[in-house]
Short mmCIF file of C-alpha atoms in Angstrom, two decimals:
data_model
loop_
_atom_site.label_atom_id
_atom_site.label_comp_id
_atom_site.label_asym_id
_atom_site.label_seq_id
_atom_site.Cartn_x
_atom_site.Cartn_y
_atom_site.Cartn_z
CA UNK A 1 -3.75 -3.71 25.88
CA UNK A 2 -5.33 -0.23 26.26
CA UNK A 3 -7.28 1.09 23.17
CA UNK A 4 -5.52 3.59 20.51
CA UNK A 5 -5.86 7.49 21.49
CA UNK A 6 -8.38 8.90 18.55
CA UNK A 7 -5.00 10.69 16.76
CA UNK A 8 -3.40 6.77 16.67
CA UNK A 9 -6.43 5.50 15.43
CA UNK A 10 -6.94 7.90 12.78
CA UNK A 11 -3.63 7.26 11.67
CA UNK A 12 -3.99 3.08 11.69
CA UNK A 13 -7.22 3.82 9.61
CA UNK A 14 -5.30 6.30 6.89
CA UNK A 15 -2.48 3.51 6.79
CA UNK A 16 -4.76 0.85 6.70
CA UNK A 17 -7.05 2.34 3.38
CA UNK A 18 -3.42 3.30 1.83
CA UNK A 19 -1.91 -0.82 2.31
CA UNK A 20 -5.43 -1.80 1.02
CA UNK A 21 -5.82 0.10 -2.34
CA UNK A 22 -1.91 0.30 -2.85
CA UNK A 23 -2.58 -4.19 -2.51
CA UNK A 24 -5.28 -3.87 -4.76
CA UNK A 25 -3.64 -1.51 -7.25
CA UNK A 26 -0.65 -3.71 -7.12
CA UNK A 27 -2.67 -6.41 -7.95
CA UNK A 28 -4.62 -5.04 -11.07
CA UNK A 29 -1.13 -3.61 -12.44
CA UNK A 30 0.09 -7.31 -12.29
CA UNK A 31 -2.22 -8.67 -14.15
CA UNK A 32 -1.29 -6.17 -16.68
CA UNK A 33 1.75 -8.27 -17.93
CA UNK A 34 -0.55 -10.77 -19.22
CA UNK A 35 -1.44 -9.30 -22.45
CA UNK A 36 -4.97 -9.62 -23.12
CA UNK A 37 -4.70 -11.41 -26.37
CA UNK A 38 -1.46 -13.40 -28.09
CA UNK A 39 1.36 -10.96 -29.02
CA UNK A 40 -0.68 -7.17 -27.84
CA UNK A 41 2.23 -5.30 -26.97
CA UNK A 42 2.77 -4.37 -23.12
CA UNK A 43 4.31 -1.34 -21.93
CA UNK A 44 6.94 -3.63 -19.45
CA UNK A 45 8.50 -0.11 -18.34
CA UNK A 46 5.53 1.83 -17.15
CA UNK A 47 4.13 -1.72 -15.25
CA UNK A 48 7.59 -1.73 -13.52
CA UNK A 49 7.58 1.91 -12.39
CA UNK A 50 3.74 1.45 -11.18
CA UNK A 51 4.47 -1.99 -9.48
CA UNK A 52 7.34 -0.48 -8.04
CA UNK A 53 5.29 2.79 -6.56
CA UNK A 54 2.49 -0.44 -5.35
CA UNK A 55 5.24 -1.69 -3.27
CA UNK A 56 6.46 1.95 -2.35
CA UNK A 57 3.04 2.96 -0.85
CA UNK A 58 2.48 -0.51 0.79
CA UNK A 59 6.00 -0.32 2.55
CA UNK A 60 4.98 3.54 3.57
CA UNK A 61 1.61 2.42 5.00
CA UNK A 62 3.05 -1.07 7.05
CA UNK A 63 5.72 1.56 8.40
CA UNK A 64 2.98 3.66 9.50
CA UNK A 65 1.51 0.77 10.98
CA UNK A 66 4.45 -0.32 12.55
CA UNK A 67 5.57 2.99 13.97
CA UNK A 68 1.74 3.52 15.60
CA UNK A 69 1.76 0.49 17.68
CA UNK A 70 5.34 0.52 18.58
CA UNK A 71 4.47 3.82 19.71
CA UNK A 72 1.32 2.65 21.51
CA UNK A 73 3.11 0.08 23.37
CA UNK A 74 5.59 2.47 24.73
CA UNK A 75 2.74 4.20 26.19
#
């Protein structure tokens, strides 16, 4: 397949650092719900509105992704 035009490519980079660090953030807001010692209290409402913005951005960024090389192979 022919290479990405520099505009696609910039775009699978910026969708590619947003999956990554909305993955990683996901990750480290997961292990939130382990509290770190017997009966600390967790905040279960703010960990479900941040997991649920994780899985917002990482939708948004595979869409991205998604839409660029759909595009691409149009071309």
């Amino acid at each position: 397949s022919a290479p990405l035009q520099k505009p696609a490519l910039e775009t699978v980079r910026s969708s590619l650092r947003l999956l990554n660090a909305s993955a990683y953030r996901l990750q480290s807001e997961c292990r939130k719900t382990v509290p770190p010692e017997p009966g600390a209290a967790v905040d279960y409402q703010l960990l479900t509105q941040q997991v649920i913005q994780c899985a917002y951005d990482i939708a948004k960024a595979a869409k991205q992704l998604v839409t660029i090389t759909t595009r691409e192979k149009k071309q």
